[in-house]
PDB file of C-alpha atoms in Angstrom:
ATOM      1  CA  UNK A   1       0.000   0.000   0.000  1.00 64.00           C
ATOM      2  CA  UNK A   2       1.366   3.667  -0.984  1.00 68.00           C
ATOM      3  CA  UNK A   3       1.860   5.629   2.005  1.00 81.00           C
ATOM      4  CA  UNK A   4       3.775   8.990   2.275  1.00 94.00           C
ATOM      5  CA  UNK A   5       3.857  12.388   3.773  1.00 96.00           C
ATOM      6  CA  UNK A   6       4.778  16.360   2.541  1.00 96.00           C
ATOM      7  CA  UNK A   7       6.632  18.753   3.706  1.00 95.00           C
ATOM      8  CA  UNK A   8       4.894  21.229   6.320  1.00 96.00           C
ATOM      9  CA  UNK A   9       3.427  24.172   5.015  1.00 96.00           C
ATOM     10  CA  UNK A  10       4.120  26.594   8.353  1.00 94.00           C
ATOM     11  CA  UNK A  11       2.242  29.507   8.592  1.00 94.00           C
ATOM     12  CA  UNK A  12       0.688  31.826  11.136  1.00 92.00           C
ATOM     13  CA  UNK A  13      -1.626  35.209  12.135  1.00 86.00           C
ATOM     14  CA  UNK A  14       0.602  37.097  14.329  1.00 71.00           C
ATOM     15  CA  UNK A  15       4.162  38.591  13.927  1.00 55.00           C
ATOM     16  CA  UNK A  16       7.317  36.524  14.678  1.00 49.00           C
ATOM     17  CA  UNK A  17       9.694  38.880  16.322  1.00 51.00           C
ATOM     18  CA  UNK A  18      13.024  39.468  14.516  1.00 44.00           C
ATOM     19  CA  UNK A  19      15.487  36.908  15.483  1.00 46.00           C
ATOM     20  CA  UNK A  20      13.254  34.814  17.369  1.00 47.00           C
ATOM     21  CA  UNK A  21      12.522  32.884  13.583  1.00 43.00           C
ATOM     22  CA  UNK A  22      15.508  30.055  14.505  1.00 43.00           C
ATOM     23  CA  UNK A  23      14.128  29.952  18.107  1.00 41.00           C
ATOM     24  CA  UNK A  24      11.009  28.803  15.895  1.00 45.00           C
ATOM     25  CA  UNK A  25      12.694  26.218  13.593  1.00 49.00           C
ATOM     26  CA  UNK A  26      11.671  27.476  10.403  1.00 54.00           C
ATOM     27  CA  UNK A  27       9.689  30.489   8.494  1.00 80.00           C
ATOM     28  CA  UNK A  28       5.912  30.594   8.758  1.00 87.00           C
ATOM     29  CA  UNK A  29       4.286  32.594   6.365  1.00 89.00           C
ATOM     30  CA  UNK A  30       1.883  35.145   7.789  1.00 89.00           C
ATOM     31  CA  UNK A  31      -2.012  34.681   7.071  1.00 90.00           C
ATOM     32  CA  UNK A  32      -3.606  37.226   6.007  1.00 85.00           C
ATOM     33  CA  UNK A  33      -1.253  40.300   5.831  1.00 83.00           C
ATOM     34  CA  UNK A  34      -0.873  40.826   2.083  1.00 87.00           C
ATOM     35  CA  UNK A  35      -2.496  38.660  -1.162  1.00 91.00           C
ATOM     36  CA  UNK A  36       1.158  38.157  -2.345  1.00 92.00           C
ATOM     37  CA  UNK A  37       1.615  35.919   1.069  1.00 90.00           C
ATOM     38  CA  UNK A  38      -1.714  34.113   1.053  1.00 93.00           C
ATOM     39  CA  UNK A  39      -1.053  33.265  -3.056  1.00 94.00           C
ATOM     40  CA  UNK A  40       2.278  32.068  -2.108  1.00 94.00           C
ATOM     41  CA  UNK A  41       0.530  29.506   0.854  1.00 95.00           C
ATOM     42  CA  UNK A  42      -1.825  28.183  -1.785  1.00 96.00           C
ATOM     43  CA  UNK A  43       1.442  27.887  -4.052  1.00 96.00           C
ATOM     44  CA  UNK A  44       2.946  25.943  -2.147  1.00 96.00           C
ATOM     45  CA  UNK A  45       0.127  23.791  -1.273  1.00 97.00           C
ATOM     46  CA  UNK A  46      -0.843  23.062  -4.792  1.00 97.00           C
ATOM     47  CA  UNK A  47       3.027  21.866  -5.311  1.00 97.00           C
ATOM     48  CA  UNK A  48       2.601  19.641  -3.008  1.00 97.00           C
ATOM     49  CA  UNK A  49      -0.783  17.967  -3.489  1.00 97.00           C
ATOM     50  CA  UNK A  50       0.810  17.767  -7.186  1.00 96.00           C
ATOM     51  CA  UNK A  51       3.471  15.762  -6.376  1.00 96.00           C
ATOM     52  CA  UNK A  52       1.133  12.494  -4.719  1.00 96.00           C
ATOM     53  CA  UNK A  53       0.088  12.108  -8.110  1.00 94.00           C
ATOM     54  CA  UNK A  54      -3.722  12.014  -7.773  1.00 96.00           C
ATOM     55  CA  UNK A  55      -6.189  12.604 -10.514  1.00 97.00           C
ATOM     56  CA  UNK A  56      -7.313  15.862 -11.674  1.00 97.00           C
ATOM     57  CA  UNK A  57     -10.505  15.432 -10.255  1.00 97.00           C
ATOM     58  CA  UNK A  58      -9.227  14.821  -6.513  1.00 98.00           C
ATOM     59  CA  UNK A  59      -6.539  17.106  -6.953  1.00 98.00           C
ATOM     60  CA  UNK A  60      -9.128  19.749  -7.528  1.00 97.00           C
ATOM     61  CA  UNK A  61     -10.893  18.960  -4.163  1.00 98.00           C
ATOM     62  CA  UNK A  62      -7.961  18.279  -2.378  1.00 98.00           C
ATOM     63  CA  UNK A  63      -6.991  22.244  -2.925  1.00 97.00           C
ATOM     64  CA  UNK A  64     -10.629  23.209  -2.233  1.00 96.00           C
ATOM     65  CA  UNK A  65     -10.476  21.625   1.161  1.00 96.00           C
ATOM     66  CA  UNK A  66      -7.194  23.031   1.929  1.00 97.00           C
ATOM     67  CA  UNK A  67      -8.228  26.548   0.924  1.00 95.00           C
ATOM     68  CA  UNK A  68     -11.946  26.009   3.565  1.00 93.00           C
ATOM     69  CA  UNK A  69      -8.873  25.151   5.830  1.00 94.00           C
ATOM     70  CA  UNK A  70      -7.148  28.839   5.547  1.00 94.00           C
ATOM     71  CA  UNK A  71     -10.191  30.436   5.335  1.00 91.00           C
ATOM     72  CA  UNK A  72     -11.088  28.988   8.925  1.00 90.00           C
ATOM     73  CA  UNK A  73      -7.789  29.903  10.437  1.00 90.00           C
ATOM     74  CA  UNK A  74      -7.936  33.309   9.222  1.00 89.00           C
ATOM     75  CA  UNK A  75     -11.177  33.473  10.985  1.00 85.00           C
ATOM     76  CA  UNK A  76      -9.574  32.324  14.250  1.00 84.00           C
ATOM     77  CA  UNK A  77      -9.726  35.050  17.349  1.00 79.00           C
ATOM     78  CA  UNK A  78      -6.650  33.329  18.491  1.00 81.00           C
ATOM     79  CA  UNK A  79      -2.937  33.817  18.082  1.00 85.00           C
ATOM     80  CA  UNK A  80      -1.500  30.982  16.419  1.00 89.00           C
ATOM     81  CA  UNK A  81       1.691  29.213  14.964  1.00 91.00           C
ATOM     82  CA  UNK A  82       0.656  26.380  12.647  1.00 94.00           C
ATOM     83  CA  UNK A  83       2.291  23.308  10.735  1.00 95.00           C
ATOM     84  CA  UNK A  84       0.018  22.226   7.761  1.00 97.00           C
ATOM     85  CA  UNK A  85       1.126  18.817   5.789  1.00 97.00           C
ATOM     86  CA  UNK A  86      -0.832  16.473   3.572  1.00 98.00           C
ATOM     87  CA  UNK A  87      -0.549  12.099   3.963  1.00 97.00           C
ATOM     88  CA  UNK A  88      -1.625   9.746   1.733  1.00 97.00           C
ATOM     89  CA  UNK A  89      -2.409   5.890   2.729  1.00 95.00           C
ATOM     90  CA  UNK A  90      -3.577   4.120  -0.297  1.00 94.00           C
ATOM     91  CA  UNK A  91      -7.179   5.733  -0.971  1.00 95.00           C
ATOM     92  CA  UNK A  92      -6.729   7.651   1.868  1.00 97.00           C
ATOM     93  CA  UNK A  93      -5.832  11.212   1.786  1.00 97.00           C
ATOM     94  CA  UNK A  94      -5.815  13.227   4.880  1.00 97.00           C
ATOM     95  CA  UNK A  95      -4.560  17.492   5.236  1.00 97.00           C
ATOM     96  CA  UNK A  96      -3.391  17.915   8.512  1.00 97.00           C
ATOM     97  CA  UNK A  97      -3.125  20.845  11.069  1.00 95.00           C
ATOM     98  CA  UNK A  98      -1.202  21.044  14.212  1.00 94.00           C
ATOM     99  CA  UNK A  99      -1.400  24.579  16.036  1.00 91.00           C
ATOM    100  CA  UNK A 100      -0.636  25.760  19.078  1.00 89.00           C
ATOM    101  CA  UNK A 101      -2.815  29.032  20.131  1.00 84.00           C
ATOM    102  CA  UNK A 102      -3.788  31.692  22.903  1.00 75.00           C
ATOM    103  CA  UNK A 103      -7.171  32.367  23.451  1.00 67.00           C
ATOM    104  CA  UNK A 104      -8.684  35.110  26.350  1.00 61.00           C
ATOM    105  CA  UNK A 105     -11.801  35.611  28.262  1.00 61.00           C
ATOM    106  CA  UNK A 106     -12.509  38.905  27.422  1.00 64.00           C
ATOM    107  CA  UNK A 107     -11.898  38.433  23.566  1.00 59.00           C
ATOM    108  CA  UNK A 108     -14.000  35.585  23.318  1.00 59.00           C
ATOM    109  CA  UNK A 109     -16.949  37.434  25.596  1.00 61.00           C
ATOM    110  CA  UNK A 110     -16.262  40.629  22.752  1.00 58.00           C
ATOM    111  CA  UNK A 111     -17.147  38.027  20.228  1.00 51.00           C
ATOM    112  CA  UNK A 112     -20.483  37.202  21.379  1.00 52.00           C
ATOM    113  CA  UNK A 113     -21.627  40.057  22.818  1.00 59.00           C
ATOM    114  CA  UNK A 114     -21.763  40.728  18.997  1.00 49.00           C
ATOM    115  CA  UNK A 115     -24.919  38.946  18.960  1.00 45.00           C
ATOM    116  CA  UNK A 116     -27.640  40.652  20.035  1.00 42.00           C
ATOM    117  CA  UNK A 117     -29.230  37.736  22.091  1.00 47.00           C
ATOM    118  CA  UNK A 118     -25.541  37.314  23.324  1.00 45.00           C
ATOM    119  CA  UNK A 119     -26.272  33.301  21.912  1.00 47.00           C
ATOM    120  CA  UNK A 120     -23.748  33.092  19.521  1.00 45.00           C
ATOM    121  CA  UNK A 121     -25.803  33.381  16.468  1.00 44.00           C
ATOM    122  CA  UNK A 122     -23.303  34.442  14.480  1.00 45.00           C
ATOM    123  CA  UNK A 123     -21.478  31.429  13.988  1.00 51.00           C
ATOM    124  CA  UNK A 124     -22.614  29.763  10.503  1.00 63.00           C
ATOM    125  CA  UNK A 125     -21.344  27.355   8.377  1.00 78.00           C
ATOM    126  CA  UNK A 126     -19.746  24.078   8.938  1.00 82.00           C
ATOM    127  CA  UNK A 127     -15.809  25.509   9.000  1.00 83.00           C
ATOM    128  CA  UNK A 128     -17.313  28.546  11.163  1.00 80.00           C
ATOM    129  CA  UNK A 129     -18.419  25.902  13.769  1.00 80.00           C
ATOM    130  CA  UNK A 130     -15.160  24.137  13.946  1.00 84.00           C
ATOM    131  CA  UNK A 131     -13.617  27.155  14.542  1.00 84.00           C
ATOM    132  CA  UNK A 132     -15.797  28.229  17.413  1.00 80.00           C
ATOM    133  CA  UNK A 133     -14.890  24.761  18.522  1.00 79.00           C
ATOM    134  CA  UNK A 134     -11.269  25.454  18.461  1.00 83.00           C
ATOM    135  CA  UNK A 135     -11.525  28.656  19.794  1.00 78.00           C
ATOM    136  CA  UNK A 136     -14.344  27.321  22.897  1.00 76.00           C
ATOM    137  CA  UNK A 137     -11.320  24.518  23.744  1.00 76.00           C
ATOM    138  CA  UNK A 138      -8.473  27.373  24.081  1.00 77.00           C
ATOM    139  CA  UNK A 139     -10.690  29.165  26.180  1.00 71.00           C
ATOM    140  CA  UNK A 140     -11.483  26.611  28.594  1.00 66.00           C
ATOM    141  CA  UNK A 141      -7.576  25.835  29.009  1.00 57.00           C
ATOM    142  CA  UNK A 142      -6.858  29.282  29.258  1.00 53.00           C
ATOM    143  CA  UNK A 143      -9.781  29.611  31.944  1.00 55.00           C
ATOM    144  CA  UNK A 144      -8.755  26.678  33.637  1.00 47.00           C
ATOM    145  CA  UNK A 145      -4.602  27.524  33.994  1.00 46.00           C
ATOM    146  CA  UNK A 146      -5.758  31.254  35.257  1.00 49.00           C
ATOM    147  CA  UNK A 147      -7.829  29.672  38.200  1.00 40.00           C
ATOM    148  CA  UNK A 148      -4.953  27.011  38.572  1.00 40.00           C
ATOM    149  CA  UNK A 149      -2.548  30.031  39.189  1.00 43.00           C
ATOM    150  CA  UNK A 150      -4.596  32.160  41.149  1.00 45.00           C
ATOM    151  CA  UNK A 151      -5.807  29.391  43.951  1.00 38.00           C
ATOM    152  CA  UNK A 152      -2.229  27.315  44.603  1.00 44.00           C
ATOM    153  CA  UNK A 153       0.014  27.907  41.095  1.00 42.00           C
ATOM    154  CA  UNK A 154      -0.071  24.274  40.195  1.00 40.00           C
ATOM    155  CA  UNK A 155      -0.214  23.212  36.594  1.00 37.00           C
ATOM    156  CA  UNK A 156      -4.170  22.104  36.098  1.00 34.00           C
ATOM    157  CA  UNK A 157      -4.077  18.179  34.880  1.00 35.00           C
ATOM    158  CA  UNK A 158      -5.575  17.617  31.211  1.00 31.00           C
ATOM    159  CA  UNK A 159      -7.894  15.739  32.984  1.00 29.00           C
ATOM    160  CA  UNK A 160      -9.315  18.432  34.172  1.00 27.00           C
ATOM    161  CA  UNK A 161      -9.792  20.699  31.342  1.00 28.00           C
ATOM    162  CA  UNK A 162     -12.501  18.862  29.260  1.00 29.00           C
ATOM    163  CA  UNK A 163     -10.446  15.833  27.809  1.00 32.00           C
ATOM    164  CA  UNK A 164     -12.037  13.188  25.965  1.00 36.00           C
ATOM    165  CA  UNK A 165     -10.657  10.188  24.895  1.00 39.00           C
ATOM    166  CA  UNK A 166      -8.134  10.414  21.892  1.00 41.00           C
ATOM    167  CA  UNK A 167      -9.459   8.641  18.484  1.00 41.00           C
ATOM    168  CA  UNK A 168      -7.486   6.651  15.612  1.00 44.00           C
ATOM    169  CA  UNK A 169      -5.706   9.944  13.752  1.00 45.00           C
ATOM    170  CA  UNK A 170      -5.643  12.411  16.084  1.00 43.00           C
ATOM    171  CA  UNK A 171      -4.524  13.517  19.188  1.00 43.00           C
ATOM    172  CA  UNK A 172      -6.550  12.727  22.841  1.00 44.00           C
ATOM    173  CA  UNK A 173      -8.877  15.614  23.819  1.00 54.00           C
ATOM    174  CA  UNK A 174     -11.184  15.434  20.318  1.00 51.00           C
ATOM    175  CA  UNK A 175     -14.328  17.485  20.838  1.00 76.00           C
ATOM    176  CA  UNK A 176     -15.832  17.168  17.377  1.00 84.00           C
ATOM    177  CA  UNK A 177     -15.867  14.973  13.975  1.00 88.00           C
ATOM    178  CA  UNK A 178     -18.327  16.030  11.137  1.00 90.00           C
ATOM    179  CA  UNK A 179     -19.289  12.301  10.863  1.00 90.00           C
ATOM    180  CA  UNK A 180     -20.589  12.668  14.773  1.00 89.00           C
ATOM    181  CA  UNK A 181     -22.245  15.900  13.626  1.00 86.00           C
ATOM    182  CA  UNK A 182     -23.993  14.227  10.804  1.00 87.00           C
ATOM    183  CA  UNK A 183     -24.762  11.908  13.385  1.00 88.00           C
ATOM    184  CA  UNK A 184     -26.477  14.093  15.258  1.00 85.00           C
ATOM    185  CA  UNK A 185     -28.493  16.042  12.362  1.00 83.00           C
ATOM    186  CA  UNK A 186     -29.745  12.755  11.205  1.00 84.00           C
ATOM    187  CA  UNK A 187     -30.974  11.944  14.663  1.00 84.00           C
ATOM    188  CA  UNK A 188     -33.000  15.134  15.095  1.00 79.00           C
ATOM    189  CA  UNK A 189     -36.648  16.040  14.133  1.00 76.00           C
ATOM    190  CA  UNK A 190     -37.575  18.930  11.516  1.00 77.00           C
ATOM    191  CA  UNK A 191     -39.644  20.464  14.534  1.00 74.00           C
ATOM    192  CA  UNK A 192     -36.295  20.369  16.824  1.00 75.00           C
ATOM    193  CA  UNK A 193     -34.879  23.524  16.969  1.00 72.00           C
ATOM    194  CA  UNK A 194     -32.065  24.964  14.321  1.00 74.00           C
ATOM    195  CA  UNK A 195     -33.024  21.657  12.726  1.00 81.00           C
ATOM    196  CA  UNK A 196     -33.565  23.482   9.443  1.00 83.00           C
ATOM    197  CA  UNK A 197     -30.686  25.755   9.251  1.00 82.00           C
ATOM    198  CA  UNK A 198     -28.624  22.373  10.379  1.00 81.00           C
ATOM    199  CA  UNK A 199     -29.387  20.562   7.190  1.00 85.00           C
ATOM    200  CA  UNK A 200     -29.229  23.917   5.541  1.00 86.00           C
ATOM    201  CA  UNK A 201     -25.469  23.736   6.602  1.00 84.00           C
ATOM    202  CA  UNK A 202     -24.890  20.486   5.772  1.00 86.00           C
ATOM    203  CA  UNK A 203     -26.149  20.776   2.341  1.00 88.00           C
ATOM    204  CA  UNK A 204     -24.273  23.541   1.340  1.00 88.00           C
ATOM    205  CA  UNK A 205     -20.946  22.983   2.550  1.00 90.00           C
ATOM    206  CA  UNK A 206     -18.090  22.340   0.439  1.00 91.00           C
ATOM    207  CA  UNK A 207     -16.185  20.424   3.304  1.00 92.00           C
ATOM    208  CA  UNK A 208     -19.495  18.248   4.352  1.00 92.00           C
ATOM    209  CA  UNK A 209     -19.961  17.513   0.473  1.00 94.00           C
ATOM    210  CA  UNK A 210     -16.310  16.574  -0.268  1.00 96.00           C
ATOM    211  CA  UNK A 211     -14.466  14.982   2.481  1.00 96.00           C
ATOM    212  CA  UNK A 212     -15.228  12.100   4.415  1.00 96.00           C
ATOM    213  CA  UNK A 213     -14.670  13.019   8.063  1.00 94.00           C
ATOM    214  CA  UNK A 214     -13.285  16.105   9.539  1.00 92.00           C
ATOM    215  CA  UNK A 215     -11.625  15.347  13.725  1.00 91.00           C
ATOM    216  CA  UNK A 216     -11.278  18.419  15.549  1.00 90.00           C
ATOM    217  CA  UNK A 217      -9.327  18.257  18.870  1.00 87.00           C
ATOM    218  CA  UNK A 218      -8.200  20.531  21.209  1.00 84.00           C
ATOM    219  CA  UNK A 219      -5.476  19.989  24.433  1.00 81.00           C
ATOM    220  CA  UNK A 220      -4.410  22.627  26.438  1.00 78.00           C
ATOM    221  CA  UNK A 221      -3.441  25.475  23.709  1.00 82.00           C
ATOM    222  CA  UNK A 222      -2.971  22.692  20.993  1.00 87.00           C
ATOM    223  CA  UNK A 223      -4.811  21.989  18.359  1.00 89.00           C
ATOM    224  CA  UNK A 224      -4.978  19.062  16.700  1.00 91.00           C
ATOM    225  CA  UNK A 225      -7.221  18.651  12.686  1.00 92.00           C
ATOM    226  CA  UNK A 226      -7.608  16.160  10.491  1.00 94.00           C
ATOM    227  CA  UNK A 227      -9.945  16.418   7.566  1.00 96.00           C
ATOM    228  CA  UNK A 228     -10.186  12.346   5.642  1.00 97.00           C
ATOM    229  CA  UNK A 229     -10.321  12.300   1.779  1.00 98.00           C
ATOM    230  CA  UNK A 230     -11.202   9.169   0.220  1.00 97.00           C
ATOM    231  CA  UNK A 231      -9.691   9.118  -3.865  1.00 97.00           C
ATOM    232  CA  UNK A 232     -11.044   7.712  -6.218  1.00 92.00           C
TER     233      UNK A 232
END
């Protein structure tokens, strides 16, 4: 069975102070800033999707689901450094993300006070929910270390902070897969609440259309994604 791996593709939304770059081990491109940067990401993506030799067809969708996966970081509240890299097992094709983030209280509290219900309306769409799901799992962490500090100093135990058990291709601490929200949609009745909007979504969304399962995790200020691609 074929299996190999890319290079990383590093990039990330906040400045890297001169000099600290080798502290970093390696350049990350800055989301975001300037078209000339972002065109030079999806560059170097395309480069190396090209080189697994897929067919035109998944190649295609393999750069649309990469591109839903900028467009969600960008979208982030959080500070983040990120390593993204692409794997191929056979028929399987996964992208995957590992970032490590800062979230705060008071930025995340700005975001929803947004909504005039102060509900959280505002998230919509399938990648907008995973990133409220990223950005809900830094917050508890960051919640959770502040009170550690405060009442004793000790470092909290993951245990403590919200950790599930891990899952085959991702890290322990998952708090989300599409194929558990689909799940979940399935299970519901049209009268339910948000049902409609839900399936809406669902419908409608390049990533839910395209790739098989997306695993969203979260551990202390790490964050762990997966999205599955089955070729054809």
């Amino acid at each position: 069975m074929i299996s190999s791996q890319s290079e990383h593709i590093r990039i990330a939304n906040l400045e890297i102070p001169i000099g600290k770059e080798k502290a970093l081990d390696g350049k990350y491109l800055i989301i975001g800033i300037d078209k000339e940067t972002d065109n030079q990401i999806y560059d170097g993506a395309d480069d190396l999707i090209r080189e697994f030799g897929v067919s035109e067809r998944d190649e295609l969708r393999i750069k649309l689901l990469f591109e839903e996966t900028i467009s969600m970081l960008k979208m982030l509240s959080a500070d983040f450094k990120a390593d993204i890299w692409f794997e191929r097992q056979g028929k399987e094709f996964q992208i995957k993300a590992e970032a490590y983030a800062q979230m705060n209280a008071p930025l995340k509290k700005e975001l929803i006070d947004i909504s005039t219900d102060k509900s959280n309306k505002a998230i919509k769409g399938i990648m907008s929910k995973i990133g409220d799901v990223i950005e809900n799992g830094l917050l508890h962490y960051s919640e959770v270390m502040k009170v550690s500090q405060e009442y004793g100093g000790n470092t909290a135990e993951p245990g403590l902070m919200g950790i599930y058990g891990g899952i085959d291709g991702i890290e322990p601490g998952v708090m989300w897969t599409l194929s558990d929200y689909r799940t979940s949609i399935d299970e519901g009745k049209p009268e339910d609440d948000g049902y409609s909007d839900a399936v809406d979504e669902l419908e409608k969304s390049i990533i839910a259309n395209i790739a098989k399962d997306v695993l969203v995790g979260v551990k202390g200020n790490k964050i762990d994604m997966t999205i599955e691609y089955e070729l054809a």
